[in-house]
Amino acid sequence: MTRHSQRYRTTTLPFSYRDKGVDFELDSFTVDDGDRIALELNPSQTEIDIASAVSSSDSSGVPNWDTVTLYGKLYLPEETIKAVFPQGERAQPPAKLYVTIRCHETIYRDRVVISKSPTTSGEYEVELEVPKNTVRGTVELRPYLVRTEAHPGEEPNDYADQKNFRVASGKLYYIVVDRDNDEERAAIDGERVRFSQNAHLPDGNKLYYLDFRNMSRPKLWINSDHPRIAEVLQSRGSVGAEARMRDVILDQVSYGVWVQLLVRAGSAVDVEGEVEHEWQEMVLQTFARNLYDTNNVPEATRRLKGDLSDPETLPHVIQRIDSELQEYIDPREQLIHLMEEGLQI
């Protein structure tokens, strides 16, 4: 793994942050239980096309892979630790290191913890699983170093002092897992259309609508009656004002969509903790365990069904759902990026 000095940009955050403070390199991947395939990347390459490696299909034309696993390393330099933690915390930094997995097309987001607190400088092995039923098109991977404890000091300083503040990040990779001709791959479809010209869509200035007419395959409609918003949502960049605005809009949309999907999936759970449709299973697998702090998914889904059905517990479970989605989506991150761009204009 190449070691090199980093040039850091100055941010408008009220504390020290390093957007290139974590070295991130991917070197290989596997498809299901197949042999590991080496990635021969150029030093500056961030887009990795593995669509051809996972394009095999069964007789019905449906891709027959389940999981792509990517392998690599993270390197956390000592200079990053010194830059984002005060002297007294550098020996045992109260931080965790994780990689986010995000797919805009299916509004999927997850994270894989690479190192729990304390996280010291050094090299860490990375193994990231990407399930087929949660993604489509391009998947984004990015590492973050995140503070895990509030700083006990009362005096203001140049360091982040609150729990869950991100203090460093690294290279953003774009993993292409399929092409446009694989539209049937996603559990949830999306399309941009003018609401004003479609009778089955709501009137007014709605930004989006989640359509459950086909319960086996919900569809997300984005209102192209708002052409500027629709244009921003098609932005593919990772920096700049449009990319930041796109991410904030997607966070807003995904929050409302996830609430609907989670409530509908939880309400559909049967007495054995099972559901009928693939998207319902995906939603419950993603959220139910965290909502009830258990690794037993059937137990968690049954409890969710009960809480959603009881008027006395409904407000409390909605509050837990809100808290979980705020943690899952982390809208603060994208809002901070957007504010940074605004202050530079």
JSON list of C-alpha atoms in Angstrom, two decimals, residues 77-168:
[
{"chain": "A", "resi": 77, "resn": "PRO", "atom": "CA", "xyz": [-1.81, 8.14, 9.57]},
{"chain": "A", "resi": 78, "resn": "GLU", "atom": "CA", "xyz": [-0.47, 9.43, 12.86]},
{"chain": "A", "resi": 79, "resn": "GLU", "atom": "CA", "xyz": [-0.61, 12.95, 11.43]},
{"chain": "A", "resi": 80, "resn": "THR", "atom": "CA", "xyz": [-4.42, 12.63, 11.12]},
{"chain": "A", "resi": 81, "resn": "ILE", "atom": "CA", "xyz": [-4.73, 11.61, 14.77]},
{"chain": "A", "resi": 82, "resn": "LYS", "atom": "CA", "xyz": [-2.62, 14.61, 15.80]},
{"chain": "A", "resi": 83, "resn": "ALA", "atom": "CA", "xyz": [-4.71, 16.93, 13.65]},
{"chain": "A", "resi": 84, "resn": "VAL", "atom": "CA", "xyz": [-8.17, 15.94, 14.94]},
{"chain": "A", "resi": 85, "resn": "PHE", "atom": "CA", "xyz": [-7.61, 14.94, 18.58]},
{"chain": "A", "resi": 86, "resn": "PRO", "atom": "CA", "xyz": [-6.14, 16.96, 21.47]},
{"chain": "A", "resi": 87, "resn": "GLN", "atom": "CA", "xyz": [-2.87, 15.87, 23.05]},
{"chain": "A", "resi": 88, "resn": "GLY", "atom": "CA", "xyz": [-4.49, 13.98, 25.93]},
{"chain": "A", "resi": 89, "resn": "GLU", "atom": "CA", "xyz": [-6.52, 11.70, 23.63]},
{"chain": "A", "resi": 90, "resn": "ARG", "atom": "CA", "xyz": [-3.94, 10.78, 20.99]},
{"chain": "A", "resi": 91, "resn": "ALA", "atom": "CA", "xyz": [-2.60, 7.66, 22.71]},
{"chain": "A", "resi": 92, "resn": "GLN", "atom": "CA", "xyz": [-6.08, 6.04, 22.79]},
{"chain": "A", "resi": 93, "resn": "PRO", "atom": "CA", "xyz": [-8.27, 8.08, 20.41]},
{"chain": "A", "resi": 94, "resn": "PRO", "atom": "CA", "xyz": [-12.00, 7.81, 21.28]},
{"chain": "A", "resi": 95, "resn": "ALA", "atom": "CA", "xyz": [-12.97, 7.02, 17.70]},
{"chain": "A", "resi": 96, "resn": "LYS", "atom": "CA", "xyz": [-14.26, 4.31, 15.42]},
{"chain": "A", "resi": 97, "resn": "LEU", "atom": "CA", "xyz": [-13.40, 3.74, 11.78]},
{"chain": "A", "resi": 98, "resn": "TYR", "atom": "CA", "xyz": [-16.07, 2.62, 9.33]},
{"chain": "A", "resi": 99, "resn": "VAL", "atom": "CA", "xyz": [-16.88, 2.54, 5.62]},
{"chain": "A", "resi": 100, "resn": "THR", "atom": "CA", "xyz": [-20.26, 3.74, 4.37]},
{"chain": "A", "resi": 101, "resn": "ILE", "atom": "CA", "xyz": [-22.06, 1.88, 1.57]},
{"chain": "A", "resi": 102, "resn": "ARG", "atom": "CA", "xyz": [-24.55, 3.98, -0.36]},
{"chain": "A", "resi": 103, "resn": "CYS", "atom": "CA", "xyz": [-26.68, 3.50, -3.48]},
{"chain": "A", "resi": 104, "resn": "HIS", "atom": "CA", "xyz": [-28.63, 6.54, -4.65]},
{"chain": "A", "resi": 105, "resn": "GLU", "atom": "CA", "xyz": [-30.86, 4.61, -7.05]},
{"chain": "A", "resi": 106, "resn": "THR", "atom": "CA", "xyz": [-32.30, 2.36, -4.33]},
{"chain": "A", "resi": 107, "resn": "ILE", "atom": "CA", "xyz": [-31.77, 4.86, -1.44]},
{"chain": "A", "resi": 108, "resn": "TYR", "atom": "CA", "xyz": [-29.80, 2.12, 0.31]},
{"chain": "A", "resi": 109, "resn": "ARG", "atom": "CA", "xyz": [-27.30, 3.09, 2.98]},
{"chain": "A", "resi": 110, "resn": "ASP", "atom": "CA", "xyz": [-25.25, 0.96, 5.34]},
{"chain": "A", "resi": 111, "resn": "ARG", "atom": "CA", "xyz": [-21.93, 1.07, 7.17]},
{"chain": "A", "resi": 112, "resn": "VAL", "atom": "CA", "xyz": [-19.30, -1.51, 8.05]},
{"chain": "A", "resi": 113, "resn": "VAL", "atom": "CA", "xyz": [-17.31, -0.87, 11.21]},
{"chain": "A", "resi": 114, "resn": "ILE", "atom": "CA", "xyz": [-13.62, -1.54, 10.61]},
{"chain": "A", "resi": 115, "resn": "SER", "atom": "CA", "xyz": [-12.29, -0.56, 14.04]},
{"chain": "A", "resi": 116, "resn": "LYS", "atom": "CA", "xyz": [-14.13, 0.15, 17.28]},
{"chain": "A", "resi": 117, "resn": "SER", "atom": "CA", "xyz": [-12.97, 2.69, 19.85]},
{"chain": "A", "resi": 118, "resn": "PRO", "atom": "CA", "xyz": [-10.19, 3.30, 20.61]},
{"chain": "A", "resi": 119, "resn": "THR", "atom": "CA", "xyz": [-8.80, 3.51, 17.08]},
{"chain": "A", "resi": 120, "resn": "THR", "atom": "CA", "xyz": [-5.09, 4.20, 16.79]},
{"chain": "A", "resi": 121, "resn": "SER", "atom": "CA", "xyz": [-3.02, 4.99, 13.73]},
{"chain": "A", "resi": 122, "resn": "GLY", "atom": "CA", "xyz": [-2.07, 2.06, 11.52]},
{"chain": "A", "resi": 123, "resn": "GLU", "atom": "CA", "xyz": [-3.32, -0.27, 8.80]},
{"chain": "A", "resi": 124, "resn": "TYR", "atom": "CA", "xyz": [-6.68, -2.07, 8.87]},
{"chain": "A", "resi": 125, "resn": "GLU", "atom": "CA", "xyz": [-8.05, -4.86, 6.66]},
{"chain": "A", "resi": 126, "resn": "VAL", "atom": "CA", "xyz": [-11.33, -4.09, 4.90]},
{"chain": "A", "resi": 127, "resn": "GLU", "atom": "CA", "xyz": [-14.04, -6.54, 3.80]},
{"chain": "A", "resi": 128, "resn": "LEU", "atom": "CA", "xyz": [-17.28, -5.04, 2.47]},
{"chain": "A", "resi": 129, "resn": "GLU", "atom": "CA", "xyz": [-20.32, -7.09, 1.44]},
{"chain": "A", "resi": 130, "resn": "VAL", "atom": "CA", "xyz": [-22.78, -5.60, -1.06]},
{"chain": "A", "resi": 131, "resn": "PRO", "atom": "CA", "xyz": [-26.04, -7.62, -1.35]},
{"chain": "A", "resi": 132, "resn": "LYS", "atom": "CA", "xyz": [-27.66, -7.70, -4.78]},
{"chain": "A", "resi": 133, "resn": "ASN", "atom": "CA", "xyz": [-31.19, -7.06, -3.48]},
{"chain": "A", "resi": 134, "resn": "THR", "atom": "CA", "xyz": [-30.22, -3.68, -1.96]},
{"chain": "A", "resi": 135, "resn": "VAL", "atom": "CA", "xyz": [-28.41, -1.97, -4.83]},
{"chain": "A", "resi": 136, "resn": "ARG", "atom": "CA", "xyz": [-28.57, -1.09, -8.50]},
{"chain": "A", "resi": 137, "resn": "GLY", "atom": "CA", "xyz": [-26.28, 0.78, -10.85]},
{"chain": "A", "resi": 138, "resn": "THR", "atom": "CA", "xyz": [-23.50, 2.41, -8.86]},
{"chain": "A", "resi": 139, "resn": "VAL", "atom": "CA", "xyz": [-22.56, 1.89, -5.22]},
{"chain": "A", "resi": 140, "resn": "GLU", "atom": "CA", "xyz": [-20.51, 4.49, -3.32]},
{"chain": "A", "resi": 141, "resn": "LEU", "atom": "CA", "xyz": [-17.96, 3.49, -0.67]},
{"chain": "A", "resi": 142, "resn": "ARG", "atom": "CA", "xyz": [-16.23, 5.97, 1.64]},
{"chain": "A", "resi": 143, "resn": "PRO", "atom": "CA", "xyz": [-14.35, 5.66, 4.95]},
{"chain": "A", "resi": 144, "resn": "TYR", "atom": "CA", "xyz": [-14.87, 7.89, 7.99]},
{"chain": "A", "resi": 145, "resn": "LEU", "atom": "CA", "xyz": [-13.18, 8.37, 11.33]},
{"chain": "A", "resi": 146, "resn": "VAL", "atom": "CA", "xyz": [-15.85, 9.25, 13.90]},
{"chain": "A", "resi": 147, "resn": "ARG", "atom": "CA", "xyz": [-15.57, 10.47, 17.46]},
{"chain": "A", "resi": 148, "resn": "THR", "atom": "CA", "xyz": [-17.25, 8.10, 19.94]},
{"chain": "A", "resi": 149, "resn": "GLU", "atom": "CA", "xyz": [-17.20, 10.15, 23.16]},
{"chain": "A", "resi": 150, "resn": "ALA", "atom": "CA", "xyz": [-17.94, 13.73, 24.12]},
{"chain": "A", "resi": 151, "resn": "HIS", "atom": "CA", "xyz": [-14.85, 15.62, 25.26]},
{"chain": "A", "resi": 152, "resn": "PRO", "atom": "CA", "xyz": [-15.00, 16.26, 29.02]},
{"chain": "A", "resi": 153, "resn": "GLY", "atom": "CA", "xyz": [-13.22, 19.62, 28.81]},
{"chain": "A", "resi": 154, "resn": "GLU", "atom": "CA", "xyz": [-15.29, 22.78, 29.12]},
{"chain": "A", "resi": 155, "resn": "GLU", "atom": "CA", "xyz": [-12.90, 25.16, 27.37]},
{"chain": "A", "resi": 156, "resn": "PRO", "atom": "CA", "xyz": [-13.53, 25.63, 23.62]},
{"chain": "A", "resi": 157, "resn": "ASN", "atom": "CA", "xyz": [-10.76, 24.40, 21.31]},
{"chain": "A", "resi": 158, "resn": "ASP", "atom": "CA", "xyz": [-10.14, 23.50, 17.69]},
{"chain": "A", "resi": 159, "resn": "TYR", "atom": "CA", "xyz": [-11.23, 19.88, 18.05]},
{"chain": "A", "resi": 160, "resn": "ALA", "atom": "CA", "xyz": [-14.58, 18.14, 17.70]},
{"chain": "A", "resi": 161, "resn": "ASP", "atom": "CA", "xyz": [-15.97, 17.62, 21.19]},
{"chain": "A", "resi": 162, "resn": "GLN", "atom": "CA", "xyz": [-19.27, 15.79, 20.63]},
{"chain": "A", "resi": 163, "resn": "LYS", "atom": "CA", "xyz": [-20.05, 12.11, 20.19]},
{"chain": "A", "resi": 164, "resn": "ASN", "atom": "CA", "xyz": [-20.67, 10.92, 16.60]},
{"chain": "A", "resi": 165, "resn": "PHE", "atom": "CA", "xyz": [-18.88, 13.90, 14.98]},
{"chain": "A", "resi": 166, "resn": "ARG", "atom": "CA", "xyz": [-16.98, 12.80, 11.89]},
{"chain": "A", "resi": 167, "resn": "VAL", "atom": "CA", "xyz": [-13.43, 14.11, 12.04]},
{"chain": "A", "resi": 168, "resn": "ALA", "atom": "CA", "xyz": [-11.78, 12.56, 8.96]}
]
